[in-house]
PDB file of C-alpha atoms in Angstrom:
ATOM      1  CA  MET U  30       2.757  12.364 -12.336  1.00  0.00           C
ATOM      2  CA  THR U  31       0.417  14.911 -11.710  1.00  0.00           C
ATOM      3  CA  LEU U  32      -2.656  16.344 -13.055  1.00  0.00           C
ATOM      4  CA  PHE U  33      -0.956  19.560 -14.900  1.00  0.00           C
ATOM      5  CA  LYS U  34       1.596  17.202 -16.604  1.00  0.00           C
ATOM      6  CA  ALA U  35      -1.306  14.799 -17.588  1.00  0.00           C
ATOM      7  CA  VAL U  36      -2.797  17.642 -19.026  1.00  0.00           C
ATOM      8  CA  TYR U  37      -0.248  19.802 -20.593  1.00  0.00           C
ATOM      9  CA  GLY U  38       2.565  17.132 -21.001  1.00  0.00           C
ATOM     10  CA  ARG U  39       4.976  19.185 -19.530  1.00  0.00           C
ATOM     11  CA  ASP U  40       5.823  20.654 -15.527  1.00  0.00           C
ATOM     12  CA  PRO U  41       4.323  23.536 -14.095  1.00  0.00           C
ATOM     13  CA  PRO U  42       6.120  26.641 -14.184  1.00  0.00           C
ATOM     14  CA  SER U  43       8.339  27.193 -11.271  1.00  0.00           C
ATOM     15  CA  ILE U  44       6.945  29.093  -8.599  1.00  0.00           C
ATOM     16  CA  PHE U  45       9.919  30.083  -6.764  1.00  0.00           C
ATOM     17  CA  LYS U  46      11.774  33.738  -6.468  1.00  0.00           C
ATOM     18  CA  ALA U  47      13.181  34.169  -9.798  1.00  0.00           C
ATOM     19  CA  GLN U  48      16.337  35.945  -9.991  1.00  0.00           C
ATOM     20  CA  THR U  49      16.188  39.357 -10.933  1.00  0.00           C
ATOM     21  CA  PHE U  50      18.680  41.366 -13.202  1.00  0.00           C
ATOM     22  CA  PRO U  51      18.165  45.179 -13.395  1.00  0.00           C
ATOM     23  CA  SER U  52      16.810  46.806 -16.268  1.00  0.00           C
ATOM     24  CA  LYS U  53      16.212  50.123 -17.370  1.00  0.00           C
ATOM     25  CA  VAL U  54      12.204  50.209 -17.325  1.00  0.00           C
ATOM     26  CA  GLU U  55      11.142  50.786 -14.009  1.00  0.00           C
ATOM     27  CA  ALA U  56       8.298  48.426 -14.537  1.00  0.00           C
ATOM     28  CA  VAL U  57      10.149  44.927 -14.937  1.00  0.00           C
ATOM     29  CA  ASN U  58      11.551  45.837 -12.240  1.00  0.00           C
ATOM     30  CA  LEU U  59       8.502  45.251 -10.328  1.00  0.00           C
ATOM     31  CA  LEU U  60       6.863  42.617 -12.133  1.00  0.00           C
ATOM     32  CA  PRO U  61       8.746  40.056  -9.714  1.00  0.00           C
ATOM     33  CA  GLU U  62       8.462  41.849  -6.648  1.00  0.00           C
ATOM     34  CA  GLU U  63       4.651  41.589  -7.489  1.00  0.00           C
ATOM     35  CA  ARG U  64       4.221  38.005  -8.256  1.00  0.00           C
ATOM     36  CA  ASP U  65       6.369  36.690  -4.888  1.00  0.00           C
ATOM     37  CA  GLY U  66       3.923  38.983  -2.530  1.00  0.00           C
ATOM     38  CA  VAL U  67       1.150  37.268  -4.893  1.00  0.00           C
ATOM     39  CA  LEU U  68       2.384  34.090  -4.169  1.00  0.00           C
ATOM     40  CA  GLU U  69       2.721  34.826  -0.325  1.00  0.00           C
ATOM     41  CA  GLU U  70      -0.755  35.881  -0.249  1.00  0.00           C
ATOM     42  CA  LEU U  71      -1.779  32.504  -2.102  1.00  0.00           C
ATOM     43  CA  ARG U  72       0.779  30.389   0.667  1.00  0.00           C
ATOM     44  CA  ALA U  73      -1.280  32.190   3.220  1.00  0.00           C
ATOM     45  CA  ASN U  74      -4.400  31.952   1.709  1.00  0.00           C
ATOM     46  CA  ILE U  75      -3.855  28.408   1.142  1.00  0.00           C
ATOM     47  CA  CYS U  76      -2.791  27.384   4.727  1.00  0.00           C
ATOM     48  CA  LYS U  77      -5.910  29.177   6.271  1.00  0.00           C
ATOM     49  CA  ALA U  78      -7.914  27.130   4.020  1.00  0.00           C
ATOM     50  CA  GLN U  79      -5.939  24.115   5.242  1.00  0.00           C
ATOM     51  CA  SER U  80      -7.015  24.848   9.014  1.00  0.00           C
ATOM     52  CA  ARG U  81     -10.586  25.703   8.566  1.00  0.00           C
ATOM     53  CA  MET U  82     -11.132  21.777   6.501  1.00  0.00           C
ATOM     54  CA  LYS U  83      -8.940  20.365   9.529  1.00  0.00           C
ATOM     55  CA  GLN U  84     -11.188  22.291  12.024  1.00  0.00           C
ATOM     56  CA  GLN U  85     -14.644  20.947  10.476  1.00  0.00           C
ATOM     57  CA  VAL U  86     -13.156  17.446   9.979  1.00  0.00           C
ATOM     58  CA  ASP U  87     -12.037  17.369  13.512  1.00  0.00           C
ATOM     59  CA  LYS U  88     -15.522  18.208  14.854  1.00  0.00           C
ATOM     60  CA  LYS U  89     -16.474  14.802  13.842  1.00  0.00           C
ATOM     61  CA  ARG U  90     -13.709  12.800  13.795  1.00  0.00           C
ATOM     62  CA  ARG U  91     -13.388  10.164  16.958  1.00  0.00           C
ATOM     63  CA  ASP U  92     -10.325   8.349  17.873  1.00  0.00           C
ATOM     64  CA  VAL U  93     -10.953   4.728  17.981  1.00  0.00           C
ATOM     65  CA  ASN U  94      -8.433   2.128  18.766  1.00  0.00           C
ATOM     66  CA  PHE U  95      -9.127  -1.594  19.051  1.00  0.00           C
ATOM     67  CA  GLU U  96      -7.025  -4.457  20.217  1.00  0.00           C
ATOM     68  CA  VAL U  97      -6.546  -7.902  19.168  1.00  0.00           C
ATOM     69  CA  ALA U  98      -8.836 -10.292  20.132  1.00  0.00           C
ATOM     70  CA  ASN U  99     -11.543  -7.179  20.945  1.00  0.00           C
ATOM     71  CA  TRP U 100     -15.116  -8.095  19.061  1.00  0.00           C
ATOM     72  CA  VAL U 101     -16.886  -5.452  16.692  1.00  0.00           C
ATOM     73  CA  TYR U 102     -19.784  -4.539  15.050  1.00  0.00           C
ATOM     74  CA  LEU U 103     -19.561  -4.247  11.108  1.00  0.00           C
ATOM     75  CA  LYS U 104     -21.272  -1.688   9.419  1.00  0.00           C
ATOM     76  CA  ALA U 105     -21.914  -2.592   5.972  1.00  0.00           C
ATOM     77  CA  GLN U 106     -24.374  -0.231   4.642  1.00  0.00           C
ATOM     78  CA  PRO U 107     -23.208   0.525   1.167  1.00  0.00           C
ATOM     79  CA  TYR U 108     -22.856  -2.953   0.630  1.00  0.00           C
ATOM     80  CA  ARG U 109     -25.230  -5.745  -0.189  1.00  0.00           C
ATOM     81  CA  LEU U 110     -24.035  -8.800   1.987  1.00  0.00           C
ATOM     82  CA  LYS U 111     -26.176 -11.377   0.691  1.00  0.00           C
ATOM     83  CA  SER U 112     -22.803 -13.408   1.854  1.00  0.00           C
ATOM     84  CA  LEU U 113     -23.465 -12.416   6.035  1.00  0.00           C
ATOM     85  CA  ALA U 114     -26.788 -12.875   6.465  1.00  0.00           C
ATOM     86  CA  LYS U 115     -29.572 -14.075   4.250  1.00  0.00           C
ATOM     87  CA  ARG U 116     -32.508 -11.275   4.145  1.00  0.00           C
ATOM     88  CA  ARG U 117     -35.683 -11.390   2.090  1.00  0.00           C
ATOM     89  CA  ASN U 118     -35.787  -7.219   1.927  1.00  0.00           C
ATOM     90  CA  GLU U 119     -32.692  -5.603   2.305  1.00  0.00           C
ATOM     91  CA  LYS U 120     -34.061  -2.155   2.944  1.00  0.00           C
ATOM     92  CA  PHE U 121     -35.231  -3.966   6.789  1.00  0.00           C
ATOM     93  CA  ALA U 122     -31.550  -5.463   7.172  1.00  0.00           C
ATOM     94  CA  PRO U 123     -29.876  -4.654  10.183  1.00  0.00           C
ATOM     95  CA  ARG U 124     -27.022  -2.085  10.018  1.00  0.00           C
ATOM     96  CA  PHE U 125     -24.414  -3.696  11.698  1.00  0.00           C
ATOM     97  CA  TYR U 126     -23.665  -6.833  11.171  1.00  0.00           C
ATOM     98  CA  GLY U 127     -21.783  -9.402  13.989  1.00  0.00           C
ATOM     99  CA  PRO U 128     -19.933  -8.948  16.552  1.00  0.00           C
ATOM    100  CA  PHE U 129     -16.669 -10.418  14.424  1.00  0.00           C
ATOM    101  CA  GLN U 130     -13.511 -10.834  16.355  1.00  0.00           C
ATOM    102  CA  VAL U 131     -10.712  -8.462  15.659  1.00  0.00           C
ATOM    103  CA  VAL U 132      -7.651 -10.468  14.067  1.00  0.00           C
ATOM    104  CA  ASP U 133      -4.981  -8.048  13.188  1.00  0.00           C
ATOM    105  CA  LYS U 134      -4.172  -4.337  12.635  1.00  0.00           C
ATOM    106  CA  VAL U 135      -3.103  -2.741   8.955  1.00  0.00           C
ATOM    107  CA  GLY U 136      -1.720   0.254   9.353  1.00  0.00           C
ATOM    108  CA  THR U 137      -2.888   2.969  11.731  1.00  0.00           C
ATOM    109  CA  VAL U 138      -6.859   2.988  10.822  1.00  0.00           C
ATOM    110  CA  ALA U 139      -7.798  -0.475   9.507  1.00  0.00           C
ATOM    111  CA  TYR U 140      -8.635  -3.881  11.315  1.00  0.00           C
ATOM    112  CA  LYS U 141      -8.652  -7.380  10.280  1.00  0.00           C
ATOM    113  CA  LEU U 142     -11.562  -9.062  11.053  1.00  0.00           C
ATOM    114  CA  GLN U 143     -12.354 -12.854  11.436  1.00  0.00           C
ATOM    115  CA  LEU U 144     -15.694 -13.214   8.499  1.00  0.00           C
ATOM    116  CA  PRO U 145     -16.867 -16.467   8.257  1.00  0.00           C
ATOM    117  CA  GLU U 146     -15.635 -18.880   5.778  1.00  0.00           C
ATOM    118  CA  SER U 147     -19.268 -18.247   3.436  1.00  0.00           C
ATOM    119  CA  SER U 148     -18.511 -14.361   2.824  1.00  0.00           C
ATOM    120  CA  ARG U 149     -17.002 -13.321  -0.150  1.00  0.00           C
ATOM    121  CA  ILE U 150     -16.041  -9.754   1.204  1.00  0.00           C
ATOM    122  CA  HIS U 151     -12.671  -8.753   2.125  1.00  0.00           C
ATOM    123  CA  PRO U 152     -11.742  -9.196   5.184  1.00  0.00           C
ATOM    124  CA  VAL U 153     -10.169  -5.517   6.070  1.00  0.00           C
ATOM    125  CA  PHE U 154     -12.605  -2.560   7.075  1.00  0.00           C
ATOM    126  CA  HIS U 155     -11.941   1.251   7.958  1.00  0.00           C
ATOM    127  CA  VAL U 156     -12.139   2.212  12.027  1.00  0.00           C
ATOM    128  CA  SER U 157     -15.461   3.842  10.531  1.00  0.00           C
ATOM    129  CA  LYS U 158     -17.266   0.693   9.533  1.00  0.00           C
ATOM    130  CA  LEU U 159     -16.580  -0.629  12.856  1.00  0.00           C
ATOM    131  CA  LYS U 160     -18.362  -0.046  16.563  1.00  0.00           C
ATOM    132  CA  LYS U 161     -16.975  -1.911  19.580  1.00  0.00           C
ATOM    133  CA  ALA U 162     -19.381  -4.506  20.562  1.00  0.00           C
ATOM    134  CA  ILE U 163     -19.779  -4.094  24.517  1.00  0.00           C
ATOM    135  CA  PRO U 164     -19.823  -7.563  26.357  1.00  0.00           C
ATOM    136  CA  PRO U 165     -23.105  -9.100  27.413  1.00  0.00           C
ATOM    137  CA  GLU U 166     -23.570  -8.744  31.449  1.00  0.00           C
ATOM    138  CA  THR U 167     -23.108 -12.053  32.925  1.00  0.00           C
ATOM    139  CA  GLN U 168     -24.930 -11.720  35.844  1.00  0.00           C
ATOM    140  CA  VAL U 169     -28.675 -10.803  35.327  1.00  0.00           C
ATOM    141  CA  GLN U 170     -29.729  -8.463  37.878  1.00  0.00           C
ATOM    142  CA  SER U 171     -33.192 -10.409  39.708  1.00  0.00           C
ATOM    143  CA  LEU U 172     -36.224  -8.560  40.797  1.00  0.00           C
ATOM    144  CA  PRO U 173     -36.526  -7.470  44.709  1.00  0.00           C
ATOM    145  CA  MET U 174     -38.318  -9.263  46.817  1.00  0.00           C
ATOM    146  CA  GLU U 175     -40.981  -6.397  47.553  1.00  0.00           C
ATOM    147  CA  LEU U 176     -42.515  -6.768  43.650  1.00  0.00           C
ATOM    148  CA  PHE U 177     -43.379 -10.887  44.874  1.00  0.00           C
ATOM    149  CA  VAL U 178     -45.863  -9.629  47.632  1.00  0.00           C
ATOM    150  CA  GLU U 179     -49.165 -10.494  46.663  1.00  0.00           C
ATOM    151  CA  TRP U 180     -51.471  -7.894  47.063  1.00  0.00           C
ATOM    152  CA  GLU U 181     -55.767  -8.878  48.185  1.00  0.00           C
ATOM    153  CA  LEU U 182     -58.491  -7.476  47.168  1.00  0.00           C
TER     154      LEU U 182
END
C-alpha cells in the first residue's frame, strides 16, 4: 500500500501519456503536450537528485566483508549493553565490545556473531556496527642490546 492510497483511499492518477483526441479548441490540444513536458522535466530532476544523493552517500560508504570465523569488535553505542559488560557508569563504557567470532553471513550486509550465553541481544548486526579485530602479534620484539649497556658516572 502506498502512502497516497493510505491517505486518499485510492491510487494516484496515472502519469503515463494520455490518449489525445483532437479538439477544435487549441488550448485543449496543448494541455497534454505541456503535461508530458513537465513530466519529463520532473523525471530528469529526480534522476539528477538521486545521483547527487548517491554521490554524497558514497563518500563515507566503505565496502567491508568478513569471512566466517573472523574475529570482530561490536560497536554497541546506541544500546545499553549491560548484558555484555557490567559497568558502573555507562558514560565511560568502551565503544567496542568483543572480540566476537563471526558465525554466519546473513544477507549482503549483516553478520551473525557468537555472543556470550548471558547476552540478551539479537546476534545479527549490520556491517556498520562491526570492526575487524586485528590479531595480536605472536612475537614480541625485544629491545636492542645497546640499550642495556650500563653507563658509568
